[in-house]
Coordinates of C-alpha atoms in Angstrom, one line a residue:
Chain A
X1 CA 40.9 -5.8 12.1
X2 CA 38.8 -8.5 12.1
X3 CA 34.8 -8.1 12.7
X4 CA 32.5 -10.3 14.0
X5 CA 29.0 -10.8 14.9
X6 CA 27.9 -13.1 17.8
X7 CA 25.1 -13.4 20.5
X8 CA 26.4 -13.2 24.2
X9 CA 23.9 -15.5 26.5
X10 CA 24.7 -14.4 30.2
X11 CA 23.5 -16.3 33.2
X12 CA 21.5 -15.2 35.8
X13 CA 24.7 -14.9 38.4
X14 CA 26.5 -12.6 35.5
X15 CA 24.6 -10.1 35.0
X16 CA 26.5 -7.9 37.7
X17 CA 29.6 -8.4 36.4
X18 CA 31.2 -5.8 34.4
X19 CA 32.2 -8.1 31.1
X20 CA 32.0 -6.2 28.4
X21 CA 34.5 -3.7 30.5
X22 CA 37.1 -6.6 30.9
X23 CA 36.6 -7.3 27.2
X24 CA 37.4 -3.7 26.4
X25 CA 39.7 -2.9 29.1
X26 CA 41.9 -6.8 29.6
X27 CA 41.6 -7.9 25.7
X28 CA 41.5 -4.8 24.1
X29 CA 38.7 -5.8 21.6
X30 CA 36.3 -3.4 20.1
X31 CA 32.6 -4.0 21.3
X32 CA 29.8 -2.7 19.7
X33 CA 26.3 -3.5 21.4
X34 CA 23.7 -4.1 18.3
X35 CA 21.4 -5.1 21.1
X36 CA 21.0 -5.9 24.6
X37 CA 18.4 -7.0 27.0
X38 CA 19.8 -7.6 30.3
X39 CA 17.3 -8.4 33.2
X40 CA 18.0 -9.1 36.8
X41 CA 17.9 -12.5 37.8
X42 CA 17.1 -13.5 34.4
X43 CA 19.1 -14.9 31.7
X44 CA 20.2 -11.4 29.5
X45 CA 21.4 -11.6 25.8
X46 CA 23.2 -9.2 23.6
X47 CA 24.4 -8.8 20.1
X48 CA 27.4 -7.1 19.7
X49 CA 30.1 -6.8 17.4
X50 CA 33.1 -7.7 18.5
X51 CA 36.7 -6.2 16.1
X52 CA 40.0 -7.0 16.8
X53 CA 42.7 -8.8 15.5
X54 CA 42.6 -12.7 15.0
X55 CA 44.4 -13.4 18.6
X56 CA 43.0 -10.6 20.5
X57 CA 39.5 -12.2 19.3
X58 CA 40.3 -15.5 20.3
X59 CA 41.9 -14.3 24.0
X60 CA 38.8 -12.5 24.2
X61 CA 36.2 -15.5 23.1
X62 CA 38.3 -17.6 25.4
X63 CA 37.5 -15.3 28.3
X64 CA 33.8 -15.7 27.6
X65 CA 33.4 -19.3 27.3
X66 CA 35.6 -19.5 31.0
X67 CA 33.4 -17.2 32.6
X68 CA 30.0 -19.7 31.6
X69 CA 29.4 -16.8 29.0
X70 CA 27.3 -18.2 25.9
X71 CA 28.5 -17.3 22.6
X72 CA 26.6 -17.8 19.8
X73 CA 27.0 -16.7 16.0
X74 CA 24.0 -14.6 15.2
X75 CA 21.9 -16.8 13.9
X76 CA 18.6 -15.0 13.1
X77 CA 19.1 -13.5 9.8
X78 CA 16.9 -11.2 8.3
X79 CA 15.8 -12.1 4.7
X80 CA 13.9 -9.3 2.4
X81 CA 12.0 -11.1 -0.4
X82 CA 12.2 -8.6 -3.2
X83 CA 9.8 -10.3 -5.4
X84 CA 7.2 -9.7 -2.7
X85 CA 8.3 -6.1 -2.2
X86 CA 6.1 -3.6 -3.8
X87 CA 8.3 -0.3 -3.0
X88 CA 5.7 1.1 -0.5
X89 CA 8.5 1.7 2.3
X90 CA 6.6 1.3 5.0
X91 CA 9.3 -0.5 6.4
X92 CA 12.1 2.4 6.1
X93 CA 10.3 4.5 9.0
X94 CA 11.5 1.7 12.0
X95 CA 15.0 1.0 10.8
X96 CA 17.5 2.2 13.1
X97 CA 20.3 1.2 10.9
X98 CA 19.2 2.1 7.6
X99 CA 20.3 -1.1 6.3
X100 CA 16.4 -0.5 4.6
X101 CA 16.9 2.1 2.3
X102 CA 15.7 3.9 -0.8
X103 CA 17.0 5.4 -4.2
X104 CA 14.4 8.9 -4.2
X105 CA 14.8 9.0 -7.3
X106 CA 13.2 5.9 -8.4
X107 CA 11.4 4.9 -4.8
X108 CA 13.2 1.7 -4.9
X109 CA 13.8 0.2 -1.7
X110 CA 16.8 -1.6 -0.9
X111 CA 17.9 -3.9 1.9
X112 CA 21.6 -3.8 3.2
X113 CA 22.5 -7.2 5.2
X114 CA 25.6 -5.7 6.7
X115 CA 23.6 -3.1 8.5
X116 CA 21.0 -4.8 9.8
X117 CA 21.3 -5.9 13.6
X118 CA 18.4 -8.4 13.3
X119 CA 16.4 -6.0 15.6
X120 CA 13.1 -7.7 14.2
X121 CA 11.2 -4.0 14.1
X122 CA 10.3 -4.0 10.7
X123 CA 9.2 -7.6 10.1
X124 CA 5.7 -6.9 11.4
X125 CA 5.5 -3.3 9.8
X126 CA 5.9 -4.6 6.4
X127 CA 2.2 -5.1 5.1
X128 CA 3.2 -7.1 2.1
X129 CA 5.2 -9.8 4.4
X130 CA 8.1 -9.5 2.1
X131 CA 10.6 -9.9 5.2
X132 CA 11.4 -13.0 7.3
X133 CA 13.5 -13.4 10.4
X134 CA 15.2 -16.9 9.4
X135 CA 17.0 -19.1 12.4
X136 CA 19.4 -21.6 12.1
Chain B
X1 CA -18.9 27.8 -22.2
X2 CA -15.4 28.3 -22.3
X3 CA -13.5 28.9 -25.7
X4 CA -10.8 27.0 -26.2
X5 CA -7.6 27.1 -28.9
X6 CA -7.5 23.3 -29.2
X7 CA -10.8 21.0 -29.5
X8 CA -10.4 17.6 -29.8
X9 CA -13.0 14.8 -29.6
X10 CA -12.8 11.2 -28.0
X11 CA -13.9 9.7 -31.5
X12 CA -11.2 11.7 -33.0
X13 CA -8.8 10.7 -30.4
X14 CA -9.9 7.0 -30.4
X15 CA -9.6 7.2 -34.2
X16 CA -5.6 8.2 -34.0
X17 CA -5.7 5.2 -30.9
X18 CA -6.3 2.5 -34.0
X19 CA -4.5 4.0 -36.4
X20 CA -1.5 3.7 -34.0
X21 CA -1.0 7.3 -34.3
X22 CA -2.0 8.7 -30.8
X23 CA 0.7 10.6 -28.8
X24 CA 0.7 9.6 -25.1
X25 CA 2.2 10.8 -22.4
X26 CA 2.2 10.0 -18.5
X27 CA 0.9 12.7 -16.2
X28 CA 4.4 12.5 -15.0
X29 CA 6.4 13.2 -18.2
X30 CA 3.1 16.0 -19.2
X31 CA 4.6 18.2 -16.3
X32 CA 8.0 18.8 -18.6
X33 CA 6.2 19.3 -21.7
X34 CA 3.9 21.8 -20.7
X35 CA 6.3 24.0 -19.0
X36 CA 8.5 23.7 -22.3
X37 CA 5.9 24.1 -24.8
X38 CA 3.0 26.1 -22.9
X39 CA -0.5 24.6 -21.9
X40 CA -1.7 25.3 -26.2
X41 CA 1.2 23.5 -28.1
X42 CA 1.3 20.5 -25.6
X43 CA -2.7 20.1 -25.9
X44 CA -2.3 20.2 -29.5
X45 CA 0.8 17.4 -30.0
X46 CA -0.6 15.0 -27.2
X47 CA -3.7 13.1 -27.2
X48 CA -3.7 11.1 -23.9
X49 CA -2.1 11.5 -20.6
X50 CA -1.4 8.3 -18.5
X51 CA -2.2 8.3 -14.6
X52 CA -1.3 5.9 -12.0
X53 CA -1.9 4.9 -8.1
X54 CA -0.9 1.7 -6.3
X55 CA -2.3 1.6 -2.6
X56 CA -4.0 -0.6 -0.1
X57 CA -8.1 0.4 -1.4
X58 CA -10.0 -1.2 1.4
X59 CA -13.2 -1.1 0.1
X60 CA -12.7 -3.2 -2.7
X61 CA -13.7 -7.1 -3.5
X62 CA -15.2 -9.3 -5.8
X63 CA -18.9 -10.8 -7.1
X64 CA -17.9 -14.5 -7.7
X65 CA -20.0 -17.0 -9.0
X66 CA -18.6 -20.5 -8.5
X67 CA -20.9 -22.4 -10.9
X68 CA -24.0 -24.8 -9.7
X69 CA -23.3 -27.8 -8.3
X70 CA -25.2 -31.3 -8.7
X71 CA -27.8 -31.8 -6.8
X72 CA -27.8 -27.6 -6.6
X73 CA -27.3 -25.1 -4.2
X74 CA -28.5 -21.7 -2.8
X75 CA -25.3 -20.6 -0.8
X76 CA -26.5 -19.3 2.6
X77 CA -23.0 -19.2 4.0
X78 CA -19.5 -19.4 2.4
X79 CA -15.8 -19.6 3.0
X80 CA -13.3 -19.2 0.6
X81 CA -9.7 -20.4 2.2
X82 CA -11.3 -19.7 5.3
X83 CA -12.6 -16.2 4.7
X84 CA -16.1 -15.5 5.2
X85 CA -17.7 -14.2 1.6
X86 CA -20.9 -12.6 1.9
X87 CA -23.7 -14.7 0.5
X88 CA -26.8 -13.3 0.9
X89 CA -27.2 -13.4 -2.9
X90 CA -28.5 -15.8 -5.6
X91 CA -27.8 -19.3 -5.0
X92 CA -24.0 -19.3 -6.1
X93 CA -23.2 -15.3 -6.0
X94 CA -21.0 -14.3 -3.7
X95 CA -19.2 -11.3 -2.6
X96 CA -16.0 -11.3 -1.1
X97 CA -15.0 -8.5 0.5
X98 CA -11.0 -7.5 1.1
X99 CA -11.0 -6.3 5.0
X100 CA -12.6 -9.5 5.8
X101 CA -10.4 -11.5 7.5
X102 CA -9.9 -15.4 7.9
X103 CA -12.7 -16.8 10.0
X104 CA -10.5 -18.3 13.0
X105 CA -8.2 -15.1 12.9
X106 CA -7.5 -13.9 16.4
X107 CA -8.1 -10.2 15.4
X108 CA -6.6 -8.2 17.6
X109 CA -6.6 -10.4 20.8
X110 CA -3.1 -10.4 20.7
X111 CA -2.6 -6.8 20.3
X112 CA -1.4 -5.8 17.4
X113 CA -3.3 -8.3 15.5
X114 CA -1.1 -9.6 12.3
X115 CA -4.1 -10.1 10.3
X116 CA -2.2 -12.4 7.9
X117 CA -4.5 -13.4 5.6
X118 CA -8.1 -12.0 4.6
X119 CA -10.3 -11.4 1.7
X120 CA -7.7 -9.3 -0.4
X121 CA -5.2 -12.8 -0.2
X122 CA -7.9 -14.7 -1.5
X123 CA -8.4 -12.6 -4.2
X124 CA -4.6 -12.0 -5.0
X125 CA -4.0 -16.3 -4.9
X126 CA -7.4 -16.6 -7.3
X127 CA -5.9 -14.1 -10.1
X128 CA -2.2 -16.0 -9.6
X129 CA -4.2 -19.0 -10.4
X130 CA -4.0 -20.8 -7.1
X131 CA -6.9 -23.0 -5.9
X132 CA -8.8 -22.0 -3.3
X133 CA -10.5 -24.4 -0.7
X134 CA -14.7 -23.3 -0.9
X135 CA -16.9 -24.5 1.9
X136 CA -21.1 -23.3 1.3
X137 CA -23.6 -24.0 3.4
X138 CA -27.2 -24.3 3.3
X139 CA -30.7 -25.0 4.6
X140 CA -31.5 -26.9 1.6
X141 CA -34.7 -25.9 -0.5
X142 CA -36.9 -28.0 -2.5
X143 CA -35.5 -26.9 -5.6
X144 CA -31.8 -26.6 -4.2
X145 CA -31.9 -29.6 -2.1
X146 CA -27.9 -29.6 -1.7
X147 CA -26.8 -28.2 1.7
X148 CA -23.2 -28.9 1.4
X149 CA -20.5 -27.9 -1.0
X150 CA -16.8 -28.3 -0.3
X151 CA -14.2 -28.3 -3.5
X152 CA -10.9 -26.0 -4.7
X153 CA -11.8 -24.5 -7.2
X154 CA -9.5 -22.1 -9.2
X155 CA -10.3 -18.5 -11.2
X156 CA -10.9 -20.3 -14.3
X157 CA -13.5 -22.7 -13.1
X158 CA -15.8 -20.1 -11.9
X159 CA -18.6 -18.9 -14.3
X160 CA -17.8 -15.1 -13.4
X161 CA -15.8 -13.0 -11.2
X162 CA -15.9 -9.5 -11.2
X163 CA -13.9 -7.2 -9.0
X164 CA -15.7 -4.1 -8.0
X165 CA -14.8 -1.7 -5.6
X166 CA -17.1 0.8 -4.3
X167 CA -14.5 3.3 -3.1
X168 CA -11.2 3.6 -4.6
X169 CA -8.3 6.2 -5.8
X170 CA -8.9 8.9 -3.5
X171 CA -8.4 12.2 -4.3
X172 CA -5.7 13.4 -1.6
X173 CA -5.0 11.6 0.8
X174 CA -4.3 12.6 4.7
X175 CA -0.9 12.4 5.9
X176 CA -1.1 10.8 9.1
X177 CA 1.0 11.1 12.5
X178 CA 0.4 10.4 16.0
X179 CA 0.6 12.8 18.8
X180 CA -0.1 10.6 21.4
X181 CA 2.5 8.8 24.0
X182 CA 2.1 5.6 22.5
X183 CA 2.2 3.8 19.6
X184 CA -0.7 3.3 17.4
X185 CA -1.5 0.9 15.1
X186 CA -3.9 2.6 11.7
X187 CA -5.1 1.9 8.6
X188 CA -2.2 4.0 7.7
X189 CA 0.3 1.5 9.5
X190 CA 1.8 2.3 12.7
X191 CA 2.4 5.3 14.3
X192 CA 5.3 6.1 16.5
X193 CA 4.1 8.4 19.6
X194 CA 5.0 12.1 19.5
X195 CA 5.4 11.9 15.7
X196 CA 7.6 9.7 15.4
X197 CA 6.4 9.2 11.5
X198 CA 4.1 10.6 8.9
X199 CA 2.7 8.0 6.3
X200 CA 0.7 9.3 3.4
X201 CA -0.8 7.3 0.5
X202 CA -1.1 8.3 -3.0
X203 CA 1.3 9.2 -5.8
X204 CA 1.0 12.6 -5.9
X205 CA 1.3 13.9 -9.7
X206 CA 0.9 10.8 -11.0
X207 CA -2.5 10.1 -8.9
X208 CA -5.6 10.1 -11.4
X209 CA -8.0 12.2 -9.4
X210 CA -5.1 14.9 -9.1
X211 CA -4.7 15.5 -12.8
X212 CA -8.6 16.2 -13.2
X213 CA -9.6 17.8 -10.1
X214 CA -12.8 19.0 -11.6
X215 CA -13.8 16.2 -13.2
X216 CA -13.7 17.3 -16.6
X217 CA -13.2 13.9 -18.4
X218 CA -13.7 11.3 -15.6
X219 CA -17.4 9.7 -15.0
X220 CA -19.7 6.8 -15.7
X221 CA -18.3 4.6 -18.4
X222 CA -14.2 5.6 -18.2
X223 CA -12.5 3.0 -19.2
X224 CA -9.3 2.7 -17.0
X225 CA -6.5 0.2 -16.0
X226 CA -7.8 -2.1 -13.2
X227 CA -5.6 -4.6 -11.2
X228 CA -3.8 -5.1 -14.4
X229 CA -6.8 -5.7 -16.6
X230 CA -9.2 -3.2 -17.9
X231 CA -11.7 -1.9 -15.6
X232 CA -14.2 1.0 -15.8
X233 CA -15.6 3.6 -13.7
X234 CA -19.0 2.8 -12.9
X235 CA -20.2 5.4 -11.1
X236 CA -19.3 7.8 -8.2
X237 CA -17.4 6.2 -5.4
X238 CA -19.1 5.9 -1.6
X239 CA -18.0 9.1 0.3
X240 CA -17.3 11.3 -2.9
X241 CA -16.7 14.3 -1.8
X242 CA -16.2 17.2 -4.3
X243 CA -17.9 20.0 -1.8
X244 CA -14.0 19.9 0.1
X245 CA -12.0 22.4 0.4
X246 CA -9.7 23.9 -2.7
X247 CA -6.5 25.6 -3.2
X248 CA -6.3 28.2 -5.9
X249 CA -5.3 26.3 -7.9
X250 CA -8.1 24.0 -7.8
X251 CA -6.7 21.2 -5.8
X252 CA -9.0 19.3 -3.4
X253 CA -7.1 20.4 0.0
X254 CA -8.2 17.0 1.6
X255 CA -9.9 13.6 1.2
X256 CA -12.7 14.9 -2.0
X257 CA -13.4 12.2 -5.5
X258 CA -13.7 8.8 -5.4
X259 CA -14.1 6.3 -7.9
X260 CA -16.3 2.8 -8.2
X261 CA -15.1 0.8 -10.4
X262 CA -15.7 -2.6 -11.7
X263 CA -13.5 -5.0 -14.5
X264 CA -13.3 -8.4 -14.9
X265 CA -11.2 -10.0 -12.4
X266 CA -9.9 -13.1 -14.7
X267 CA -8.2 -10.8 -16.9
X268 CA -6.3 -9.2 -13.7
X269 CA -2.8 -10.2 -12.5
X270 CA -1.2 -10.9 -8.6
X271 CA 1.3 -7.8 -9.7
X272 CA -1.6 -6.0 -9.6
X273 CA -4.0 -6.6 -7.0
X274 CA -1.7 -7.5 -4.3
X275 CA -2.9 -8.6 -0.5
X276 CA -2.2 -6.9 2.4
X277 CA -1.3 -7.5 6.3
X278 CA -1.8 -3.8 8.4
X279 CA -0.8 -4.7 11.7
X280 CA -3.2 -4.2 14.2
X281 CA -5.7 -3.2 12.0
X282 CA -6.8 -5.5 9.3
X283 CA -6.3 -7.3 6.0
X284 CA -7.2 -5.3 2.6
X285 CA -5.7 -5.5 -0.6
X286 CA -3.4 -3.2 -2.8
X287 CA -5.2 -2.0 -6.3
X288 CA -2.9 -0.9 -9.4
X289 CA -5.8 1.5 -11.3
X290 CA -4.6 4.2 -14.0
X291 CA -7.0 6.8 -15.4
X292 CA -6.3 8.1 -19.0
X293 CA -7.0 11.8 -19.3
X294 CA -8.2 12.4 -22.9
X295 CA -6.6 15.9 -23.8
X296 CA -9.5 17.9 -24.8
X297 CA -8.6 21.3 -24.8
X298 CA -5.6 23.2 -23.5
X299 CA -7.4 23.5 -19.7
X300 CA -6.9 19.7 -19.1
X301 CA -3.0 20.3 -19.8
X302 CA -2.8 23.2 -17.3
X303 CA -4.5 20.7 -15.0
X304 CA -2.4 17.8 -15.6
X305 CA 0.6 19.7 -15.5
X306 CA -0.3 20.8 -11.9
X307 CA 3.4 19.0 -10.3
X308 CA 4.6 17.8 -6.5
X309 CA 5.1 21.1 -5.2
X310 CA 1.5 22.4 -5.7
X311 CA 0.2 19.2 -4.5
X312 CA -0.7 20.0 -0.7
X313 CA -2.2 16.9 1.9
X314 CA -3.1 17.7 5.3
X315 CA -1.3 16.2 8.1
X316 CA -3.8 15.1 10.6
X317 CA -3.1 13.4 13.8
X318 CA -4.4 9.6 14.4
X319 CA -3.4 9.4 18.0
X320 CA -6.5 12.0 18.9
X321 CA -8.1 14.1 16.3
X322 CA -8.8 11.2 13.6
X323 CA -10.6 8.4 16.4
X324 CA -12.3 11.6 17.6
X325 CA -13.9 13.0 14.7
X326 CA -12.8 16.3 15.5
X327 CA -11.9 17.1 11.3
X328 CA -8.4 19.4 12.9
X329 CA -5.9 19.6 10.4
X330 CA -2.4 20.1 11.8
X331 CA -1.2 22.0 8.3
X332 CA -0.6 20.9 4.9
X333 CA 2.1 19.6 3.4
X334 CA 3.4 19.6 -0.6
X335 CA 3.9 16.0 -1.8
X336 CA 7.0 17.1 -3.2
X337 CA 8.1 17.6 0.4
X338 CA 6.9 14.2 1.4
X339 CA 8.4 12.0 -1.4
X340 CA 11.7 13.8 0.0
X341 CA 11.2 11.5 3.0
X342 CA 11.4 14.3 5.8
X343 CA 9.0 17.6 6.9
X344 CA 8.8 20.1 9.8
X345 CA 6.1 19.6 12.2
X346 CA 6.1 22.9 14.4
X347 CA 9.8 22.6 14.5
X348 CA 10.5 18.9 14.6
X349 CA 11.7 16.7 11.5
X350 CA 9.5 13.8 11.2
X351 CA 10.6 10.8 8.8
X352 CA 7.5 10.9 6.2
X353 CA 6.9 7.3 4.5
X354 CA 4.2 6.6 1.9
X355 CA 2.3 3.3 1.7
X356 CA 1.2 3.4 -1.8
X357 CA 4.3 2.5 -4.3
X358 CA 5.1 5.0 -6.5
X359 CA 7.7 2.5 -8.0
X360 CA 4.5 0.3 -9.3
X361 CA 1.9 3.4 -9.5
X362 CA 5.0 4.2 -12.2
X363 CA 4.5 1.1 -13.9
X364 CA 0.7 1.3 -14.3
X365 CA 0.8 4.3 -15.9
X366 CA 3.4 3.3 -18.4
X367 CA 2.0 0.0 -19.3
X368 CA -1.2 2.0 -19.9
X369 CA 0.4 4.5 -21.9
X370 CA 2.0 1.2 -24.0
X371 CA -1.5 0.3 -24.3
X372 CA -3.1 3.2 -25.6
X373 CA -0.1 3.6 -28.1
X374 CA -0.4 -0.1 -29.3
X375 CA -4.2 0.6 -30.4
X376 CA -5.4 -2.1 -27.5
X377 CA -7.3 0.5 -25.2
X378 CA -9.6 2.9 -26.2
X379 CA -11.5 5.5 -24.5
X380 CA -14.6 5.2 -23.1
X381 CA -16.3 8.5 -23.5
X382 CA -18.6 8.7 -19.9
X383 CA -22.2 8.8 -20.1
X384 CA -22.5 10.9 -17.0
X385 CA -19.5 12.7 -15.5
X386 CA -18.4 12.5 -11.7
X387 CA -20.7 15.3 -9.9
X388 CA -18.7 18.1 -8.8
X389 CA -21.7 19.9 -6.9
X390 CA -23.2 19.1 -3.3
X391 CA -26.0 17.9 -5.0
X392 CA -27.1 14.3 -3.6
X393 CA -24.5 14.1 -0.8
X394 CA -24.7 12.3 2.0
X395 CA -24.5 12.8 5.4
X396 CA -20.4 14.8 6.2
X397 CA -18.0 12.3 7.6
X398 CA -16.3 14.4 10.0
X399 CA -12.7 13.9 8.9
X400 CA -13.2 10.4 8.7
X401 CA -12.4 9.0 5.5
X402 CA -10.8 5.8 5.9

């Protein structure tokens, strides 16, 4: 199964449609919603990730871009600079992924790209401002 | 006076210091050996035991004197990168304080403020041997006529600059939380409402004050690591406290010692003395500082082999008590708990973060026990030890010992 990534930009006149249903249900791709912030009347974004195999993605992406869906790769990366780290983990307490972890034996944090949903909460928690949100 | 098995000096430690012969330990490695050996036989085969602590120390910041200028000047007001430094001193002494943030920071007008850069930065970009931008001003005096200074200048190109730091390396540290229904933003980094975190700050068995509670070796004239340089203790820190509270064991239940100490900040390294960002409360600046514990007699092993688990801090709540004054204290809590990253709070499992590295606190202890083993360090026997009575104590601080 192939996973992937991607910001979903909705239009106003979307929001009350059920989409990610008709992904599930009509493409029969796995959706995981990293993050969503859906507003009436206002344009509403979500990260998901999106598994499936190579044709059902495409089907599915196709679908999207029809119904005036925007679909973006996610683009905001978060970077941890390690040489600015000092090991305090200050930052572990907000994760919600863990992708910011550490080794109690030594106290020495860690940071996991794979697992980190970009959720920003940890950026301004850090006191040493050893991590950056980086956009394309 | 007590009667001890083993009696050793500091000359006769200092002795086997230069001969390269001294045994030293760190106050973390001292817990094994003591428990093997007994308190006797591990006060006889070791001479010095390492300590270490690596937190944000607010109160903390630096004399500078940035040399006379031609025609000369007497400072009245000064900016380093920005940051206000205090000035009302001779003509080109300054101090710069860490908390003090950058002149045209918006503080917390956007709340939380992000505080980005302040006097500890400053401090941290001098000793990595940045230059910084120096504006002084003046009202101009017949014999300093100059009323205008503006040049980088660098670490080096300053006559002196001394770090000193009225109040650091607390002994026991509160473990803060937040009871409220919203998040707050501390000293102690933020807060999740109803507990949704508990940060503590020092390093436990490896925290300096912790291995001499009573003050047995620690005073005026202690020569000790400083922000990667060496440093001394120069007297009592503000706020010390040694009337608080004790376990049995002799433990300081609560915020009690505190160091000043002083060292000269060219010799000092950005590892070190490292600047800090609290959101929503200010800038300050993280100090590496180790304490060697010269092993006297077989009582300073029982102390320094006092470990995690009979370490307690109390757990006191920012969202109410702390702002209020009120001194509650929710219960205590063993640092060997906390460094497991999760207690009980009256039946709720609260993640439990500390904000001092132990990773680094690690490292200054080590590269002070290298030191001492190398022959470069020496003790400094104190002239005067910390007091350990009431005796010239100031008004009580109510809990508040930020």
């Amino acid at each position: 199964m192939l996973k992937k990534k991607v910001v979903l930009n909705f239009p106003p006149h979307l929001i009350d449609q059920p989409v990610t249903y008709k992904l599930i249900q009509d493409y029969g791709v796995v959706v995981n919603i990293l993050r969503a912030r859906i507003t009436p009347r206002e344009w509403g974004s979500m990260v998901v990730e999106l598994g499936g195999s190579p044709k059902k993605l495409e089907a599915a992406m196709g679908f999207l871009g029809e119904l005036g869906v925007g679909v973006e790769p996610l683009a905001r990366e978060v970077r941890w600079h390690e040489e600015r780290c000092i090991h305090c983990t200050a930052c572990l307490a907000p994760c919600p992924t863990h992708a910011l972890g550490v080794d109690r034996a030594s106290m020495t944090v860690s940071f996991d790209q794979e697992r980190c949903i970009a959720c920003e909460l940890c950026l301004r928690v850090c006191p040493y401002l050893a991590i950056e949100i980086l956009f394309d | 006076m007590a009667s001890f098995q083993v009696n050793k000096t500091y000359q006769e430690i200092n002795e086997k210091i230069k001969k390269g012969q001294a045994v030293v330990v760190t106050a973390e490695e001292i817990i094994d050996l003591v428990r093997r050996k007994g308190e006797v036989a591990a006060a006889k085969s070791v001479d010095v035991v390492t300590t270490g602590t690596f937190s944000p120390m607010c109160s903390s910041g630096a004399f500078l004197n940035f040399g006379h200028a031609k025609p000369p000047i007497k400072a009245a007001k000064v900016w380093l990168n920005n940051v206000p430094a205090y000035a009302g001193l001779a003509a080109v002494d300054v101090y710069l304080g860490v908390t003090e943030p950058s002149a045209d920071d918006p503080l917390n007008k956007v709340y939380p403020g992000e505080f980005k850069y302040g006097g500890g930065h400053v401090i941290q970009d001098l000793v990595a041997g940045k230059a910084v931008h120096l504006v002084a001003e003046a009202y101009g005096t017949d014999c300093y006529p100059n009323k205008r200074l503006e040049r980088d200048i660098t670490l080096k190109q300053m006559v002196n600059a001394i770090l000193c730091n009225p109040r650091n390396c607390y002994q026991n540290y509160n473990v803060a939380v937040n009871l409220s229904n919203r998040t707050i933003y501390t000293y102690m980094g933020p807060l999740r409402p109803r507990a949704g975190n508990a940060n503590f700050c020092t390093s436990g068995q490896l925290s300096p004050l912790f291995n001499d509670p009573y003050y047995r070796t620690i005073g005026i004239g202690t020569r000790i690591f400083l922000g990667g340089g060496v440093g001394y203790v120069v007297f009592p820190g503000t706020q010390h406290n040694p009337g608080k509270p004790r376990s049995k064991n002799g433990i300081p239940l609560g915020p009690a010692g505190t160091l000043m100490v002083m060292g000269d900040l060219k010799q000092m390294s950005p590892r070190h003395l490292v600047g800090v960002s609290l959101l929503g409360y200010g800038c300050s600046l993280t100090v590496g500082l180790g304490v060697p514990i010269p092993m006297l007699n077989e009582e300073i092993a029982h102390f320094c082999a006092i470990s995690d688990e009979e370490l307690l801090a109390p757990i006191v709540d920012y969202g109410h008590d702390y702002p209020a004054g009120t001194g509650r204290v929710l219960g205590q809590v063993s640092y060997a708990q906390l460094k497991k990253g999760k207690m009980t709070l009256e039946g709720q499992e609260v993640t439990c973060v500390p904000l001092s590295s132990l990773v680094r606190a690690r490292e200054v202890a080590q590269l002070l026990k290298e030191w001492i083993a190398a022959g470069k360090f020496l003790l400094g026997e104190p002239v005067e030890l910390l007091p350990l009575g009431d005796k010239g104590r100031g008004v009580p601080t109510a809990g508040r010992d930020s």
